Each structure stands twice: as C-alpha cells, then as structure tokens.
C-alpha cells in the first residue's frame, strides 16, 4: 500500500523516547513533566462521587456549565477580565487539544504562524497538518528573552497567528508586563490571533505575577488562552483543560471541537467544578513548587552545573558545559544508561536543533526522588 505521510519528518516525541530508555535502565525519571506524588484525595473522592451520582453520560459539548462558571470566576478574580461562561469558555482534552483545535479552526493552507523557540513540541505539527508554515524565532540565549525587534520583522501579510507560552516550557522563563505590552503594541494594527499557552499559570516563583494575555485588552480581544488542570492539580492523566476566547473566536473553535471530540470526561468536570470552589487549591501551588525548586537548586550549588533559577513551570534547565563537551542528546542518554538519571535534551525544541548544552530536569517529584537524583548529579 502506498501513502504519503502528512508529517514526513516527525519522529516519536522525545518524551516517549527518553521515558522508554529511563524505564529500561531503571533510571530516576526527571524527564517528562508529571508529578510522581498523588493528587489531593479530596479531588479523587469528588470524581468517584460524581460517577456514583450518575454523571456517566455525555457532558454538554462546551463542557459542564458549572465548571465553565468556575473558570470564568477564577479568571475574573486573577486577571480582572470577564469571559462569558455561556459562549467564551470550552472544556478540552487537556491543553493539547485546545491548542490543536484553535490552530485547526484558523490556520489555512499557506498561513504563517510565529513560534518562539525552544518550543513545546505540539505546536508545529498542528500548524503543518493544517497546511500552515511555522515561522520560528529563537529566544536570545543564555538569558532566554524575546528580541521584540526581530519578532516584529517576522510579521508579514500571511501571518495568521502567534503562539506564546508563559511560564515557558522548557526554559522556565516568564514574560514580563513590559513583554506583554510590547506584544500588544506590535499586534494592535494587525488581525493576528494570539494562541497563549498558559498551562503553568499557577507555577510562578519569587512573588512574581503570571501575566496572562487576557490582562491586556487588545491581546484579550484576539487571544485563545489555553490551560491545563492536569498541570495545576497533579492529574496529568486526566487530560482535562480549557480554552477561553472572545465569542467570535470561540464560535469557530467550537465548530471544530464538536466534531473532533464533541465533549470531555463528564465526572472529572463535575469534580473539578467543585474542587475549584476553594481557591487555596490552586493559589497554594506557587509556594508548593517554589519549595521544590529551592530544594533542587540549593543542593546543586556544589555541582558543576551552571544554573539560572527557573522563574516558573516545574522545570529547571542546567548548563553542563563544565562537565562534558558532549552534545545534549548524547549526554542525556549517557546520564540514563551510566548514571540512571533521566532528563530531556532540549536541542530538539530549538531552531535547527541548535545544541546549547543544556538539559531540562523536572522537579515535580517527591523530595526522596529529588534527593537520590541530586546525589548523583552533584558527583558529575
Ligand atoms: N503546553 C505546554 C507548554 C506543556 O508543557 C504541556 C504539557 N503538559 C501542554 C501544553 C499540554 O498540556 P495537557 O497535558 O493538558 O494536554
Ligand atoms: N508537557 C510534558 C513535558 O513537557 C510532556 C507531555 C508529553 O509527553 N507530551 O514534559
């Protein structure tokens, strides 16, 4: 049988490749971004209760209304921006589906989409599957900031969308108010849609604030805000997320959503709606993860890694140039096979697979797990 691949250059994701190797070598896994501790038993009980109460059939296409209301309330409180739960919020299968659906709903063949690199790996395949063309801007290194002058130069009449991610995976950088205002000024005279991936919205450190695109009126009017309950509530396996956008954008989004998935896991939505009632369940996350970041970094002070503390997300990049001259994929592999610690080499997220000799470590782990890994990392 003959067929032409729609994604001829796409390989198995680095998360799967590294994860499989880590399991084979029984390595301490700080690679893929997920917690190795349990979710709140209250949340689990709420989901079980929803199933027992009989919420086991399809939810409404846009999502359970009570959850959409809870999300609208949460966003209004955090960012002083009102989304109408009836028409401007959709519950999705994680942020991944929100991102894929927004891109599919708007990107036509030949449209350009600006992507900031290093970038999480689901943006470009979605753009390409829809016939779009990713136009990439590499962050300045080693500080990982956006060169807004270079960004502006990438805009052409074909630019349909910009994909932004703050807090940023994999660098752990966050965008500042100044960044967001610059973006707002650049996009103001255009029709460009902003896809704002904010899955780590509740993991920001050192008292800083998450600058959601919806805080900026001209950005809010053109944005899809994509979020993930998996990240926020330690349940990545639930694949539950949401997307918020102004009604005209959301209408197009839902045209795709209703045929791609129609609706999302109903009992999980019921549980989440109730769990969101107590805002401490998510407002406490910054300090919960800051403690883990600080623990991780304090122990690494005696190591040969060069460190720029993560400002948000549960990832820390470590520059290993004082340890070896190997490429990041080679070193990451050797760390697994020889030392039994797994991390993510990030060259595959960079423009032209540029290798900056840094690895990404996930610190969303139990202290005992981090301790074991740190003991090894400090001896390298
Ligand atoms: N965006 C970023 C930046 C991520 O790190 C991830 C990984 N969870 C996602 C989107 C996807 O989120 P979800 O698991 O909710 O689909
Ligand atoms: N978001 C997770 C990470 O960055 C990975 C999710 C996945 O494997 N696709 O590690």
Tab-separated table of C-alpha atoms and ligand atoms in Angstrom:
chain	number	residue	atom	x	y	z
A	1	UNK	CA	0.000	0.000	0.000
A	2	UNK	CA	1.296	3.463	-0.891
A	3	UNK	CA	0.575	6.607	1.024
A	4	UNK	CA	2.195	9.983	1.555
A	5	UNK	CA	2.838	10.942	5.155
A	6	UNK	CA	1.364	14.283	6.191
A	7	UNK	CA	4.192	14.623	8.716
A	8	UNK	CA	7.183	13.017	6.996
A	9	UNK	CA	9.793	14.488	9.335
A	10	UNK	CA	8.097	13.788	12.645
A	11	UNK	CA	9.691	11.122	14.847
A	12	UNK	CA	8.437	9.672	18.146
A	13	UNK	CA	8.462	12.521	20.695
A	14	UNK	CA	11.487	12.986	22.872
A	15	UNK	CA	9.265	12.408	25.946
A	16	UNK	CA	8.392	8.887	24.801
A	17	UNK	CA	11.917	8.048	23.646
A	18	UNK	CA	13.573	9.229	26.851
A	19	UNK	CA	10.814	7.795	29.056
A	20	UNK	CA	11.234	4.330	27.483
A	21	UNK	CA	15.011	4.442	27.923
A	22	UNK	CA	14.606	5.599	31.536
A	23	UNK	CA	12.329	2.651	32.312
A	24	UNK	CA	14.675	0.192	30.583
A	25	UNK	CA	17.579	1.362	32.757
A	26	UNK	CA	15.518	1.838	35.891
A	27	UNK	CA	16.612	5.484	35.988
A	28	UNK	CA	15.307	8.195	38.312
A	29	UNK	CA	12.961	9.918	35.914
A	30	UNK	CA	13.181	13.723	35.883
A	31	UNK	CA	12.387	13.847	32.166
A	32	UNK	CA	8.689	14.048	31.221
A	33	UNK	CA	6.761	16.731	33.104
A	34	UNK	CA	4.469	14.993	35.559
A	35	UNK	CA	4.411	14.698	39.367
A	36	UNK	CA	5.349	11.388	40.992
A	37	UNK	CA	3.177	12.209	44.017
A	38	UNK	CA	-0.563	11.724	44.304
A	39	UNK	CA	-3.319	14.236	43.733
A	40	UNK	CA	-5.402	15.534	46.645
A	41	UNK	CA	-7.624	12.653	47.850
A	42	UNK	CA	-10.466	15.172	48.067
A	43	UNK	CA	-10.326	15.624	44.293
A	44	UNK	CA	-10.212	11.868	43.703
A	45	UNK	CA	-13.187	11.415	46.020
A	46	UNK	CA	-15.131	14.134	44.171
A	47	UNK	CA	-14.561	12.304	40.874
A	48	UNK	CA	-15.647	8.970	42.392
A	49	UNK	CA	-18.679	10.681	43.883
A	50	UNK	CA	-19.628	12.189	40.507
A	51	UNK	CA	-19.506	8.715	38.963
A	52	UNK	CA	-21.613	7.278	41.789
A	53	UNK	CA	-24.101	10.115	41.370
A	54	UNK	CA	-24.568	9.017	37.777
A	55	UNK	CA	-22.691	11.657	35.782
A	56	UNK	CA	-21.505	8.987	33.414
A	57	UNK	CA	-23.051	10.133	30.137
A	58	UNK	CA	-22.018	12.852	27.709
A	59	UNK	CA	-21.406	16.315	29.121
A	60	UNK	CA	-22.594	19.347	27.113
A	61	UNK	CA	-20.424	19.996	24.044
A	62	UNK	CA	-18.819	23.138	25.509
A	63	UNK	CA	-18.323	21.470	28.905
A	64	UNK	CA	-20.283	21.234	32.162
A	65	UNK	CA	-21.718	24.699	32.754
A	66	UNK	CA	-20.782	24.729	36.456
A	67	UNK	CA	-17.140	24.213	35.526
A	68	UNK	CA	-17.234	26.942	32.894
A	69	UNK	CA	-18.716	29.281	35.514
A	70	UNK	CA	-15.986	28.362	37.999
A	71	UNK	CA	-13.315	29.057	35.361
A	72	UNK	CA	-14.845	32.418	34.426
A	73	UNK	CA	-14.862	33.348	38.116
A	74	UNK	CA	-11.245	32.249	38.592
A	75	UNK	CA	-10.043	34.257	35.572
A	76	UNK	CA	-12.017	37.362	36.589
A	77	UNK	CA	-10.509	37.253	40.073
A	78	UNK	CA	-6.933	36.668	38.918
A	79	UNK	CA	-6.828	38.904	35.854
A	80	UNK	CA	-9.836	41.220	36.049
A	81	UNK	CA	-11.124	40.019	32.686
A	82	UNK	CA	-14.650	38.695	32.145
A	83	UNK	CA	-15.296	35.669	29.915
A	84	UNK	CA	-18.913	34.669	29.448
A	85	UNK	CA	-19.273	31.028	30.558
A	86	UNK	CA	-22.082	30.504	28.037
A	87	UNK	CA	-20.114	31.407	24.939
A	88	UNK	CA	-16.457	32.085	25.683
A	89	UNK	CA	-15.119	29.009	27.511
A	90	UNK	CA	-14.740	25.410	26.297
A	91	UNK	CA	-13.556	22.427	28.328
A	92	UNK	CA	-10.968	20.412	26.391
A	93	UNK	CA	-8.978	17.187	26.491
A	94	UNK	CA	-6.027	18.880	28.135
A	95	UNK	CA	-4.330	21.956	26.745
A	96	UNK	CA	-3.025	19.871	23.835
A	97	UNK	CA	-6.492	19.586	22.316
A	98	UNK	CA	-7.221	23.260	22.949
A	99	UNK	CA	-4.049	24.180	21.053
A	100	UNK	CA	-4.715	21.746	18.212
A	101	UNK	CA	-8.319	22.863	17.854
A	102	UNK	CA	-7.529	26.595	17.835
A	103	UNK	CA	-4.873	26.067	15.171
A	104	UNK	CA	-7.160	23.837	13.078
A	105	UNK	CA	-10.023	26.326	13.302
A	106	UNK	CA	-7.981	29.255	11.981
A	107	UNK	CA	-4.874	28.227	10.077
A	108	UNK	CA	-5.449	27.877	6.330
A	109	UNK	CA	-3.016	26.491	3.808
A	110	UNK	CA	-0.080	28.875	3.379
A	111	UNK	CA	-0.786	30.869	6.552
A	112	UNK	CA	2.256	31.691	8.648
A	113	UNK	CA	2.344	31.115	12.393
A	114	UNK	CA	5.100	32.602	14.541
A	115	UNK	CA	6.510	30.173	17.102
A	116	UNK	CA	9.055	31.111	19.753
A	117	UNK	CA	11.847	28.535	20.108
A	118	UNK	CA	12.687	26.472	22.042
A	119	UNK	CA	9.045	25.459	21.826
A	120	UNK	CA	6.936	22.723	23.366
A	121	UNK	CA	6.601	20.071	20.705
A	122	UNK	CA	2.875	20.075	19.862
A	123	UNK	CA	2.637	23.467	18.111
A	124	UNK	CA	4.483	22.907	14.843
A	125	UNK	CA	2.938	19.551	13.834
A	126	UNK	CA	-0.537	21.056	14.344
A	127	UNK	CA	0.378	24.033	12.155
A	128	UNK	CA	1.848	21.802	9.448
A	129	UNK	CA	-1.088	19.369	9.422
A	130	UNK	CA	-3.294	22.329	8.578
A	131	UNK	CA	-1.026	23.443	5.734
A	132	UNK	CA	0.386	26.336	7.752
A	133	UNK	CA	4.010	27.390	7.859
A	134	UNK	CA	5.783	27.742	11.221
A	135	UNK	CA	7.976	30.853	11.293
A	136	UNK	CA	10.390	30.434	14.169
A	137	UNK	CA	12.123	32.946	16.404
A	138	UNK	CA	14.824	31.582	18.682
A	139	UNK	CA	14.958	33.166	22.150
A	140	UNK	CA	18.135	35.102	22.977
A	141	UNK	CA	20.465	32.851	24.910
A	142	UNK	CA	21.603	32.261	27.539
A	143	UNK	CA	19.030	34.551	29.171
A	144	UNK	CA	16.101	33.295	27.041
A	145	UNK	CA	14.421	36.621	26.347
A	146	UNK	CA	12.426	37.635	23.261
A	147	UNK	CA	14.018	40.074	20.821
A	148	UNK	CA	10.868	42.069	20.004
A	149	UNK	CA	12.529	43.930	17.121
A	150	UNK	CA	13.358	40.618	15.452
A	151	UNK	CA	9.847	39.382	16.272
A	152	UNK	CA	8.229	42.374	14.539
A	153	UNK	CA	10.290	41.753	11.423
A	154	UNK	CA	8.803	38.254	11.084
A	155	UNK	CA	5.291	39.611	10.620
A	156	UNK	CA	4.064	39.509	7.017
A	157	UNK	CA	0.609	39.814	5.408
A	158	UNK	CA	0.460	35.999	5.669
A	159	UNK	CA	0.900	35.900	9.452
A	160	UNK	CA	-2.281	34.390	10.880
A	161	UNK	CA	-1.255	33.528	14.415
A	162	UNK	CA	1.412	33.842	17.103
A	163	UNK	CA	1.968	31.060	19.644
A	164	UNK	CA	3.191	32.252	23.011
A	165	UNK	CA	3.917	30.247	26.144
A	166	UNK	CA	4.370	31.771	29.593
A	167	UNK	CA	5.562	30.435	32.030
A	168	UNK	CA	7.742	28.835	29.400
A	169	UNK	CA	8.480	25.176	28.861
A	170	UNK	CA	11.361	24.256	28.656
A	171	UNK	CA	13.289	27.368	29.780
A	172	UNK	CA	11.358	28.231	32.971
A	173	UNK	CA	11.274	31.923	31.939
A	174	UNK	CA	8.184	34.083	32.386
A	175	UNK	CA	7.141	37.022	30.238
A	176	UNK	CA	7.012	40.392	31.996
A	177	UNK	CA	4.448	43.161	31.802
A	178	UNK	CA	6.844	45.001	29.511
A	179	UNK	CA	6.998	41.960	27.156
A	180	UNK	CA	3.219	41.735	27.019
A	181	UNK	CA	2.833	45.460	26.346
A	182	UNK	CA	5.380	45.256	23.538
A	183	UNK	CA	3.486	42.335	22.023
A	184	UNK	CA	0.212	44.223	22.376
A	185	UNK	CA	1.670	47.249	20.568
A	186	UNK	CA	3.095	45.134	17.758
A	187	UNK	CA	-0.137	43.191	17.176
A	188	UNK	CA	-2.510	46.184	17.567
A	189	UNK	CA	-2.606	47.203	13.872
A	190	UNK	CA	-2.936	43.583	12.681
A	191	UNK	CA	-5.557	40.808	12.521
A	192	UNK	CA	-3.216	38.282	14.042
A	193	UNK	CA	-4.640	35.769	16.513
A	194	UNK	CA	-2.690	35.025	19.691
A	195	UNK	CA	-2.573	31.464	20.977
A	196	UNK	CA	-1.445	31.845	24.562
A	197	UNK	CA	-0.346	28.600	26.175
A	198	UNK	CA	-0.621	29.270	29.908
A	199	UNK	CA	-0.616	25.728	31.294
A	200	UNK	CA	1.834	26.696	34.074
A	201	UNK	CA	-0.219	29.770	35.088
A	202	UNK	CA	-0.169	28.746	38.767
A	203	UNK	CA	3.519	27.855	38.970
A	204	UNK	CA	5.370	31.182	39.216
A	205	UNK	CA	8.119	31.889	41.739
A	206	UNK	CA	9.681	34.638	43.862
A	207	UNK	CA	6.445	36.590	44.310
A	208	UNK	CA	6.186	37.383	40.605
A	209	UNK	CA	2.876	37.504	38.801
A	210	UNK	CA	1.627	35.452	35.857
A	211	UNK	CA	0.974	37.924	33.041
A	212	UNK	CA	-1.948	36.293	31.265
A	213	UNK	CA	-2.660	37.643	27.790
A	214	UNK	CA	-6.207	38.359	28.971
A	215	UNK	CA	-4.878	41.143	31.239
A	216	UNK	CA	-4.163	43.224	28.126
A	217	UNK	CA	-7.407	44.332	26.449
A	218	UNK	CA	-6.108	44.392	22.904
A	219	UNK	CA	-4.485	40.989	23.371
A	220	UNK	CA	-7.569	39.556	25.100
A	221	UNK	CA	-9.664	40.511	22.059
A	222	UNK	CA	-7.542	38.323	19.797
A	223	UNK	CA	-6.448	35.520	22.143
A	224	UNK	CA	-7.094	31.913	22.922
A	225	UNK	CA	-5.958	31.261	26.479
A	226	UNK	CA	-5.141	27.552	26.866
A	227	UNK	CA	-4.862	25.959	30.305
A	228	UNK	CA	-4.422	22.533	31.890
A	229	UNK	CA	-5.972	21.175	35.088
A	230	UNK	CA	-3.565	18.271	34.730
A	231	UNK	CA	-0.631	20.579	35.495
A	232	UNK	CA	-2.391	22.545	38.207
A	233	UNK	CA	-3.886	19.679	40.203
A	234	UNK	CA	-1.283	16.900	39.746
A	235	UNK	CA	-3.576	14.888	37.454
A	236	UNK	CA	-1.861	14.962	34.045
A	237	UNK	CA	-3.511	11.607	33.278
A	238	UNK	CA	-6.989	13.131	33.442
A	239	UNK	CA	-6.201	15.191	30.328
A	240	UNK	CA	-8.584	17.936	31.355
A	241	UNK	CA	-8.044	21.528	30.284
A	242	UNK	CA	-9.855	24.529	28.954
A	243	UNK	CA	-9.729	27.318	26.483
A	244	UNK	CA	-11.066	30.876	26.832
A	245	UNK	CA	-11.535	33.335	23.971
A	246	UNK	CA	-13.880	36.110	22.835
A	247	UNK	CA	-17.182	34.849	21.457
A	248	UNK	CA	-16.392	35.270	17.740
A	249	UNK	CA	-13.178	33.259	18.052
A	250	UNK	CA	-14.768	30.680	20.330
A	251	UNK	CA	-17.600	30.107	17.867
A	252	UNK	CA	-15.126	28.936	15.234
A	253	UNK	CA	-13.223	26.906	17.827
A	254	UNK	CA	-16.373	25.048	18.826
A	255	UNK	CA	-17.181	24.191	15.206
A	256	UNK	CA	-14.022	22.065	15.190
A	257	UNK	CA	-14.304	20.905	18.791
A	258	UNK	CA	-17.765	19.428	18.322
A	259	UNK	CA	-16.560	17.089	15.591
A	260	UNK	CA	-13.079	16.330	16.915
A	261	UNK	CA	-14.145	15.297	20.426
A	262	UNK	CA	-17.684	16.636	20.951
A	263	UNK	CA	-17.304	16.643	24.760
A	264	UNK	CA	-14.916	15.813	27.551
A	265	UNK	CA	-14.940	13.344	30.516
A	266	UNK	CA	-18.050	14.283	32.480
A	267	UNK	CA	-17.346	13.084	36.070
A	268	UNK	CA	-13.902	14.726	36.010
A	269	UNK	CA	-15.549	18.023	35.045
A	270	UNK	CA	-18.068	17.767	37.887
A	271	UNK	CA	-15.250	17.055	40.343
A	272	UNK	CA	-13.146	19.930	39.081
A	273	UNK	CA	-16.025	22.406	39.315
A	274	UNK	CA	-16.459	21.623	42.984
A	275	UNK	CA	-12.744	21.498	43.718
A	276	UNK	CA	-12.217	24.967	42.198
A	277	UNK	CA	-14.566	26.456	44.789
A	278	UNK	CA	-11.667	26.615	47.242
A	279	UNK	CA	-9.102	28.901	45.627
A	280	UNK	CA	-6.384	27.726	48.001
A	281	UNK	CA	-6.324	24.550	45.912
A	282	UNK	CA	-4.544	26.460	43.169
A	283	UNK	CA	-3.212	29.615	44.817
A	284	UNK	CA	-1.001	27.473	47.059
A	285	UNK	CA	0.771	25.940	44.083
A	286	UNK	CA	3.370	28.691	43.639
A	287	UNK	CA	4.852	28.161	47.075
A	288	UNK	CA	4.445	24.366	46.884
A	289	UNK	CA	6.627	24.227	43.774
A	290	UNK	CA	8.952	27.042	44.826
A	291	UNK	CA	9.941	24.908	47.809
A	292	UNK	CA	10.817	22.069	45.422
A	293	UNK	CA	12.742	24.380	43.085
A	294	UNK	CA	14.685	25.856	46.002
A	295	UNK	CA	15.492	22.418	47.389
A	296	UNK	CA	16.693	21.276	43.972
A	297	UNK	CA	18.844	24.353	43.369
A	298	UNK	CA	20.324	24.583	46.875
A	299	UNK	CA	21.695	21.055	46.563
A	300	UNK	CA	23.070	21.782	43.099
A	301	UNK	CA	25.209	24.670	44.404
A	302	UNK	CA	28.028	22.211	44.989
A	303	UNK	CA	27.707	20.703	41.490
A	304	UNK	CA	29.440	21.686	38.238
A	305	UNK	CA	26.165	22.641	36.541
A	306	UNK	CA	25.615	26.314	35.659
A	307	UNK	CA	22.254	27.480	36.932
A	308	UNK	CA	19.782	30.224	36.050
A	309	UNK	CA	16.924	29.695	38.522
A	310	UNK	CA	13.615	28.802	36.927
A	311	UNK	CA	11.054	31.631	37.270
A	312	UNK	CA	8.045	29.405	36.632
A	313	UNK	CA	6.905	25.900	35.488
A	314	UNK	CA	8.266	22.813	37.232
A	315	UNK	CA	11.307	22.616	35.008
A	316	UNK	CA	14.910	23.660	35.556
A	317	UNK	CA	17.444	23.950	32.761
A	318	UNK	CA	21.024	23.055	33.679
A	319	UNK	CA	24.060	24.016	31.590
A	320	UNK	CA	26.566	21.161	31.740
A	321	UNK	CA	29.474	22.703	29.777
A	322	UNK	CA	31.818	22.378	32.794
A	323	UNK	CA	31.161	18.634	32.909
A	324	UNK	CA	31.454	17.469	29.302
A	325	UNK	CA	31.645	18.646	25.710
A	326	UNK	CA	29.166	16.000	24.534
A	327	UNK	CA	26.012	17.026	22.658
A	328	UNK	CA	22.855	17.179	24.751
A	329	UNK	CA	21.275	14.027	23.307
A	330	UNK	CA	24.468	12.030	23.815
A	331	UNK	CA	24.935	13.295	27.370
A	332	UNK	CA	21.258	12.801	28.283
A	333	UNK	CA	21.493	9.215	27.034
A	334	UNK	CA	24.707	8.566	28.974
A	335	UNK	CA	23.164	10.069	32.116
A	336	UNK	CA	20.426	7.464	31.854
A	337	UNK	CA	22.483	4.431	30.893
A	338	UNK	CA	25.546	5.094	33.078
A	339	UNK	CA	24.154	7.132	35.999
A	340	UNK	CA	20.419	6.269	35.997
A	341	UNK	CA	19.094	9.837	35.941
A	342	UNK	CA	16.751	10.862	33.107
A	343	UNK	CA	16.352	14.408	31.765
A	344	UNK	CA	15.248	15.986	28.489
A	345	UNK	CA	17.812	17.244	25.947
A	346	UNK	CA	16.260	20.404	24.557
A	347	UNK	CA	18.046	20.746	21.216
A	348	UNK	CA	15.022	19.133	19.560
A	349	UNK	CA	12.920	22.121	20.701
A	350	UNK	CA	15.341	24.675	19.219
A	351	UNK	CA	15.521	26.207	15.742
A	352	UNK	CA	17.646	23.919	13.535
A	353	UNK	CA	18.104	21.651	16.576
A	354	UNK	CA	20.705	24.085	17.937
A	355	UNK	CA	22.531	22.485	20.851
A	356	UNK	CA	23.279	24.823	23.770
A	357	UNK	CA	24.475	22.017	26.057
A	358	UNK	CA	21.613	22.272	28.487
A	359	UNK	CA	19.295	19.612	29.852
A	360	UNK	CA	15.816	20.039	31.308
A	361	UNK	CA	15.044	18.499	34.685
A	362	UNK	CA	11.518	18.196	36.106
A	363	UNK	CA	11.402	18.883	39.849
A	364	UNK	CA	7.718	17.935	40.319
A	365	UNK	CA	8.892	14.945	42.304
A	366	UNK	CA	8.883	13.674	45.894
A	367	UNK	CA	11.754	15.019	47.959
A	368	UNK	CA	13.200	11.497	48.288
A	369	UNK	CA	13.290	11.155	44.480
A	370	UNK	CA	14.965	14.538	44.075
A	371	UNK	CA	17.477	13.682	46.818
A	372	UNK	CA	18.533	10.471	45.078
A	373	UNK	CA	18.947	12.270	41.747
A	374	UNK	CA	20.823	15.185	43.339
A	375	UNK	CA	23.315	12.861	44.977
A	376	UNK	CA	24.256	11.593	41.510
A	377	UNK	CA	24.141	14.982	39.760
A	378	UNK	CA	26.432	16.584	42.354
A	379	UNK	CA	29.103	13.941	41.750
A	380	UNK	CA	29.303	14.511	37.980
B	1	LIG	N1	1.743	23.193	26.773
B	1	LIG	C1	2.869	23.041	27.471
B	1	LIG	C2	3.862	24.140	27.497
B	1	LIG	C3	3.111	21.850	28.160
B	1	LIG	O1	4.231	21.697	28.850
B	1	LIG	C4	2.154	20.829	28.096
B	1	LIG	C5	2.449	19.517	28.756
B	1	LIG	N2	1.573	19.193	29.657
B	1	LIG	C6	0.968	21.053	27.381
B	1	LIG	C7	0.808	22.243	26.711
B	1	LIG	C8	-0.097	20.020	27.273
B	1	LIG	O2	-0.939	20.018	28.388
B	1	LIG	P1	-2.012	18.860	28.628
B	1	LIG	O3	-1.295	17.724	29.275
B	1	LIG	O4	-3.052	19.474	29.498
B	1	LIG	O5	-2.547	18.483	27.293
B	2	LIG	N1	4.279	18.543	28.948
B	2	LIG	C1	5.128	17.457	29.304
B	2	LIG	C2	6.561	17.940	29.297
B	2	LIG	O1	6.882	18.974	28.806
B	2	LIG	C3	5.088	16.295	28.356
B	2	LIG	C4	3.795	15.818	27.854
B	2	LIG	C5	4.024	14.828	26.742
B	2	LIG	O2	4.720	13.840	26.919
B	2	LIG	N2	3.532	15.115	25.594
B	2	LIG	O3	7.399	17.225	29.781
